[in-house]
Amino acid sequence: MQRSMGILGTRWKPIIIYTLRDRKARFGQLDALIENISRKVLTSSLKELEEDGIILREEFKELPPRVEYTLTQKGKALIPIMCQLAKWNEEYYADGISM
Amino acid sequence: MQRSMGILGTRWKPIIIYTLRDRKARFGQLDALIENISRKVLTSSLKELEEDGIILREEFKELPPRVEYTLTQKGKALIPIMCQLAKWNEEYYADGISM
DNA sequence: TTTGATAGTTACACAAAGGTAACTACTTTA
DNA sequence: TAAAGTAGTTACCTTTGTGTAACTATCAAA
């Protein structure tokens, strides 16, 4: 648990993972999809998630540059858990806002 | 997700919840069962978990005083999720240490 | 009267996480 | 020559979480 929380236990990382659950996304897309996140936190969260093997970063050497982020297998394995958490939240708060 | 993480996203709260999964415990027992936690953090975590309706605090006016902590229904509903997280951890790190 | 047990609280400090705003680098387009 | 687009970085600051050590309150027993 301690280690799991070391990986996930921040404000934004679970949101980033959940956002990537069914799509790949570019840096700017994540910045737009996730409201209120700062680019700085997005950068550092993505870097740490990559180091932890949760997401994959693919750099395309085009112009303008393009970078795509996707979940790894290990990252995808977290999705059902996060869905359960979202469900728990809905069930016990029941205000319709879970993300 | 943001709110769920606001409740669980600290170093010790998931450990406390997991420790209470199948038992009630007194303050001093939790302090002994959970290695390395400080009484201060235990106090504040228990207080916040109580405010969030995850645990129940029962005070017995005896001498010496006795206080028992148990999970509420809402708290118990988190247990399967935390077990899945522990399983995820074991699966992808596979060193046998999950708590 | 001092010790022991229980369940904390208080003061202080440190480190990590998060926020804001300005800046960088590269190249194409106007 | 200047703006626009992409993907960041950097400096600075505030907030939150955690840690240590000492202290509190109450009563019983020695």
CSV table of C-alpha atoms (C1' of nucleotides) in Angstrom, one decimal:
chain,number,residue,atom,x,y,z
A,1,MET,CA,0.0,0.0,0.0
A,2,GLN,CA,2.7,2.4,0.9
A,3,ARG,CA,4.4,1.9,-2.5
A,4,SER,CA,1.2,2.0,-4.4
A,5,MET,CA,0.4,5.3,-2.8
A,6,GLY,CA,3.9,6.5,-3.5
A,7,ILE,CA,3.0,6.0,-7.2
A,8,LEU,CA,-0.6,7.2,-7.2
A,9,GLY,CA,-1.0,9.2,-4.1
A,10,THR,CA,-1.0,12.7,-5.6
A,11,ARG,CA,-3.7,15.0,-6.7
A,12,TRP,CA,-3.2,14.7,-10.4
A,13,LYS,CA,-1.7,11.3,-11.3
A,14,PRO,CA,-4.9,9.3,-10.9
A,15,ILE,CA,-6.7,11.9,-13.1
A,16,ILE,CA,-4.0,11.6,-15.8
A,17,ILE,CA,-4.2,7.8,-15.8
A,18,TYR,CA,-7.9,7.9,-15.9
A,19,THR,CA,-7.8,10.4,-18.8
A,20,LEU,CA,-5.6,8.0,-20.8
A,21,ARG,CA,-7.8,5.0,-20.1
A,22,ASP,CA,-9.2,4.7,-23.6
A,23,ARG,CA,-7.0,7.0,-25.7
A,24,LYS,CA,-3.6,8.3,-26.4
A,25,ALA,CA,-3.0,12.0,-25.9
A,26,ARG,CA,-0.5,14.7,-26.6
A,27,PHE,CA,0.9,17.0,-24.0
A,28,GLY,CA,-1.3,19.9,-25.1
A,29,GLN,CA,-4.4,17.7,-25.2
A,30,LEU,CA,-3.8,16.5,-21.7
A,31,ASP,CA,-3.4,20.1,-20.6
A,32,ALA,CA,-6.7,20.9,-22.2
A,33,LEU,CA,-8.6,17.8,-21.1
A,34,ILE,CA,-7.6,18.1,-17.5
A,35,GLU,CA,-9.0,21.3,-16.1
A,36,ASN,CA,-7.0,23.4,-13.8
A,37,ILE,CA,-3.8,21.4,-14.0
A,38,SER,CA,-0.7,23.5,-14.5
A,39,ARG,CA,1.8,22.6,-17.2
A,40,LYS,CA,4.5,22.3,-14.6
A,41,VAL,CA,2.7,19.7,-12.6
A,42,LEU,CA,1.6,17.9,-15.8
A,43,THR,CA,5.2,17.8,-16.9
A,44,SER,CA,6.5,16.4,-13.7
A,45,SER,CA,3.7,14.0,-13.2
A,46,LEU,CA,4.1,12.6,-16.7
A,47,LYS,CA,7.8,12.2,-16.1
A,48,GLU,CA,7.3,10.3,-12.9
A,49,LEU,CA,4.6,8.1,-14.3
A,50,GLU,CA,6.9,7.2,-17.1
A,51,GLU,CA,9.7,6.4,-14.7
A,52,ASP,CA,7.3,4.1,-12.8
A,53,GLY,CA,6.4,2.3,-16.0
A,54,ILE,CA,2.8,3.4,-15.9
A,55,ILE,CA,2.8,5.4,-19.1
A,56,LEU,CA,4.7,5.4,-22.4
A,57,ARG,CA,6.1,8.6,-23.9
A,58,GLU,CA,6.6,8.6,-27.7
A,59,GLU,CA,8.4,11.5,-29.3
A,60,PHE,CA,7.9,12.1,-33.0
A,61,LYS,CA,10.6,14.2,-34.5
A,62,GLU,CA,8.4,16.3,-36.7
A,63,LEU,CA,7.8,20.0,-37.0
A,64,PRO,CA,6.2,21.2,-34.9
A,65,PRO,CA,7.2,18.4,-32.5
A,66,ARG,CA,4.7,15.9,-31.4
A,67,VAL,CA,4.7,13.7,-28.2
A,68,GLU,CA,2.1,11.1,-27.5
A,69,TYR,CA,1.4,9.5,-24.1
A,70,THR,CA,-0.3,6.1,-23.7
A,71,LEU,CA,-0.8,3.7,-20.8
A,72,THR,CA,1.5,0.6,-20.5
A,73,GLN,CA,0.0,-2.7,-19.5
A,74,LYS,CA,0.9,-1.9,-15.9
A,75,GLY,CA,-0.9,1.3,-16.3
A,76,LYS,CA,-4.0,-0.3,-17.9
A,77,ALA,CA,-4.2,-2.7,-15.0
A,78,LEU,CA,-5.0,0.2,-12.8
A,79,ILE,CA,-8.1,1.2,-14.7
A,80,PRO,CA,-10.6,-1.2,-13.1
A,81,ILE,CA,-9.3,-0.2,-9.7
A,82,MET,CA,-9.8,3.5,-10.5
A,83,CYS,CA,-13.3,2.8,-11.9
A,84,GLN,CA,-14.2,1.1,-8.6
A,85,LEU,CA,-12.9,4.1,-6.7
A,86,ALA,CA,-15.0,6.4,-8.9
A,87,LYS,CA,-18.0,4.1,-8.2
A,88,TRP,CA,-17.3,4.2,-4.5
A,89,ASN,CA,-17.2,7.9,-4.7
A,90,GLU,CA,-20.5,8.1,-6.5
A,91,GLU,CA,-22.2,5.7,-4.2
A,92,TYR,CA,-21.3,7.5,-1.0
A,93,TYR,CA,-21.5,11.1,-2.2
A,94,ALA,CA,-24.1,10.7,-4.8
A,95,ASP,CA,-23.9,14.2,-6.3
A,96,GLY,CA,-23.2,13.0,-9.9
A,97,ILE,CA,-19.7,14.6,-10.0
A,98,SER,CA,-17.1,12.0,-9.8
A,99,MET,CA,-14.4,13.5,-12.1
B,1,MET,CA,-11.1,10.9,-8.4
B,2,GLN,CA,-10.0,14.2,-7.0
B,3,ARG,CA,-12.2,13.8,-4.0
B,4,SER,CA,-11.4,10.2,-3.5
B,5,MET,CA,-7.7,11.1,-3.5
B,6,GLY,CA,-8.4,13.9,-1.1
B,7,ILE,CA,-9.6,11.3,1.3
B,8,LEU,CA,-7.1,8.5,0.7
B,9,GLY,CA,-4.2,10.2,-0.9
B,10,THR,CA,-1.8,10.4,2.0
B,11,ARG,CA,0.9,8.1,3.2
B,12,TRP,CA,-0.8,6.6,6.2
B,13,LYS,CA,-4.6,6.7,5.7
B,14,PRO,CA,-4.8,3.7,3.4
B,15,ILE,CA,-2.6,1.8,5.9
B,16,ILE,CA,-4.9,2.7,8.8
B,17,ILE,CA,-8.0,1.6,6.8
B,18,TYR,CA,-6.4,-1.6,5.8
B,19,THR,CA,-5.3,-2.3,9.4
B,20,LEU,CA,-9.0,-1.9,10.5
B,21,ARG,CA,-10.3,-4.2,7.7
B,22,ASP,CA,-11.2,-7.1,10.1
B,23,ARG,CA,-11.0,-5.7,13.6
B,24,LYS,CA,-11.6,-2.8,15.8
B,25,ALA,CA,-8.6,-1.3,17.5
B,26,ARG,CA,-7.7,1.2,20.2
B,27,PHE,CA,-5.5,4.1,19.7
B,28,GLY,CA,-2.5,2.5,21.3
B,29,GLN,CA,-3.0,-0.7,19.3
B,30,LEU,CA,-3.0,1.2,16.0
B,31,ASP,CA,0.1,2.9,17.2
B,32,ALA,CA,1.7,-0.4,17.8
B,33,LEU,CA,0.3,-2.3,14.8
B,34,ILE,CA,1.4,0.4,12.3
B,35,GLU,CA,5.1,0.6,12.3
B,36,ASN,CA,6.8,4.0,12.2
B,37,ILE,CA,3.7,6.1,12.3
B,38,SER,CA,3.9,9.0,14.8
B,39,ARG,CA,1.2,9.5,17.3
B,40,LYS,CA,0.7,13.0,15.9
B,41,VAL,CA,0.0,11.8,12.4
B,42,LEU,CA,-2.1,9.0,13.7
B,43,THR,CA,-4.2,11.4,15.7
B,44,SER,CA,-4.8,13.8,12.8
B,45,SER,CA,-5.4,11.0,10.3
B,46,LEU,CA,-8.0,9.3,12.5
B,47,LYS,CA,-9.7,12.7,13.0
B,48,GLU,CA,-9.9,13.3,9.3
B,49,LEU,CA,-11.1,9.8,8.5
B,50,GLU,CA,-13.8,10.2,11.1
B,51,GLU,CA,-14.8,13.6,9.6
B,52,ASP,CA,-15.0,11.9,6.2
B,53,GLY,CA,-17.2,9.1,7.6
B,54,ILE,CA,-14.7,6.3,6.9
B,55,ILE,CA,-14.2,5.3,10.5
B,56,LEU,CA,-16.2,5.4,13.7
B,57,ARG,CA,-14.7,6.6,17.0
B,58,GLU,CA,-16.2,5.3,20.2
B,59,GLU,CA,-15.1,6.7,23.5
B,60,PHE,CA,-15.7,4.7,26.7
B,61,LYS,CA,-15.6,6.7,29.8
B,62,GLU,CA,-13.7,4.3,31.9
B,63,LEU,CA,-10.5,4.5,33.8
B,64,PRO,CA,-8.0,4.4,32.2
B,65,PRO,CA,-10.0,5.8,29.2
B,66,ARG,CA,-10.6,3.6,26.2
B,67,VAL,CA,-11.3,4.6,22.6
B,68,GLU,CA,-12.1,2.2,19.9
B,69,TYR,CA,-12.0,2.7,16.2
B,70,THR,CA,-13.9,0.7,13.6
B,71,LEU,CA,-14.7,1.1,9.9
B,72,THR,CA,-18.1,2.4,8.9
B,73,GLN,CA,-19.9,0.9,5.9
B,74,LYS,CA,-18.4,3.5,3.7
B,75,GLY,CA,-15.0,2.5,5.0
B,76,LYS,CA,-15.6,-1.2,4.6
B,77,ALA,CA,-16.6,-0.6,1.0
B,78,LEU,CA,-13.0,0.5,0.4
B,79,ILE,CA,-11.4,-2.8,1.4
B,80,PRO,CA,-11.9,-4.7,-1.9
B,81,ILE,CA,-10.5,-1.7,-3.7
B,82,MET,CA,-7.4,-1.7,-1.5
B,83,CYS,CA,-7.0,-5.4,-1.9
B,84,GLN,CA,-7.0,-5.0,-5.6
B,85,LEU,CA,-4.4,-2.3,-5.3
B,86,ALA,CA,-2.2,-4.5,-3.1
B,87,LYS,CA,-2.7,-7.3,-5.7
B,88,TRP,CA,-1.7,-4.9,-8.5
B,89,ASN,CA,1.4,-4.0,-6.6
B,90,GLU,CA,2.4,-7.6,-6.0
B,91,GLU,CA,1.8,-8.5,-9.6
B,92,TYR,CA,4.0,-5.7,-11.0
B,93,TYR,CA,6.7,-5.6,-8.4
B,94,ALA,CA,6.7,-9.2,-7.3
B,95,ASP,CA,8.9,-8.9,-4.3
B,96,GLY,CA,6.5,-10.2,-1.8
B,97,ILE,CA,6.3,-7.1,0.2
B,98,SER,CA,3.0,-5.3,-0.3
B,99,MET,CA,2.4,-3.8,3.2
C,1,DT,C1',3.8,10.9,46.8
C,2,DT,C1',5.5,8.9,42.9
C,3,DT,C1',4.8,5.7,39.1
C,4,DG,C1',2.1,3.8,35.4
C,5,DA,C1',-1.4,3.4,31.9
C,6,DT,C1',-4.3,5.5,28.2
C,7,DA,C1',-5.1,8.9,24.7
C,8,DG,C1',-3.9,12.4,23.2
C,9,DT,C1',-1.9,17.8,22.3
C,10,DT,C1',1.5,21.4,21.4
C,11,DA,C1',5.5,23.7,19.4
C,12,DC,C1',8.8,23.6,16.1
C,13,DA,C1',11.0,22.3,11.8
C,14,DC,C1',11.6,20.0,7.2
C,15,DA,C1',10.4,18.2,2.7
C,16,DA,C1',7.3,17.4,-1.0
C,17,DA,C1',3.5,18.9,-3.8
C,18,DG,C1',1.3,22.3,-6.1
C,19,DG,C1',0.5,27.1,-8.2
C,20,DT,C1',1.9,31.4,-11.2
C,21,DA,C1',4.1,33.7,-14.5
C,22,DA,C1',7.6,34.4,-17.6
C,23,DC,C1',10.8,32.3,-20.6
C,24,DT,C1',13.1,28.8,-24.2
C,25,DA,C1',13.7,26.3,-28.7
C,26,DC,C1',12.5,25.1,-33.2
C,27,DT,C1',10.3,26.0,-37.6
C,28,DT,C1',6.6,27.4,-40.6
C,29,DT,C1',3.5,30.9,-42.1
C,30,DA,C1',2.1,35.7,-42.9
D,1,DT,C1',10.7,40.5,-39.6
D,2,DA,C1',7.2,39.0,-36.6
D,3,DA,C1',3.6,35.9,-35.1
D,4,DA,C1',2.0,31.3,-34.2
D,5,DG,C1',2.2,26.5,-32.7
D,6,DT,C1',4.2,22.6,-29.8
D,7,DA,C1',6.3,21.0,-25.8
D,8,DG,C1',8.1,22.1,-22.4
D,9,DT,C1',11.6,24.7,-18.4
D,10,DT,C1',12.8,28.0,-14.7
D,11,DA,C1',12.4,30.8,-10.7
D,12,DC,C1',9.8,31.8,-6.9
D,13,DC,C1',6.3,31.2,-3.5
D,14,DT,C1',2.6,28.8,-0.6
D,15,DT,C1',0.3,24.9,1.3
D,16,DT,C1',0.2,20.3,3.0
D,17,DG,C1',2.0,16.2,5.0
D,18,DT,C1',5.2,14.3,8.1
D,19,DG,C1',8.5,14.0,11.9
D,20,DT,C1',10.5,14.7,16.8
D,21,DA,C1',10.2,15.7,21.4
D,22,DA,C1',8.1,17.3,25.3
D,23,DC,C1',3.9,18.0,27.6
D,24,DT,C1',-1.2,17.3,29.4
D,25,DA,C1',-5.2,15.0,32.0
D,26,DT,C1',-7.2,11.5,34.8
D,27,DC,C1',-7.3,7.9,38.2
D,28,DA,C1',-5.5,3.6,40.5
D,29,DA,C1',-2.0,1.2,42.7
D,30,DA,C1',2.3,1.0,45.2
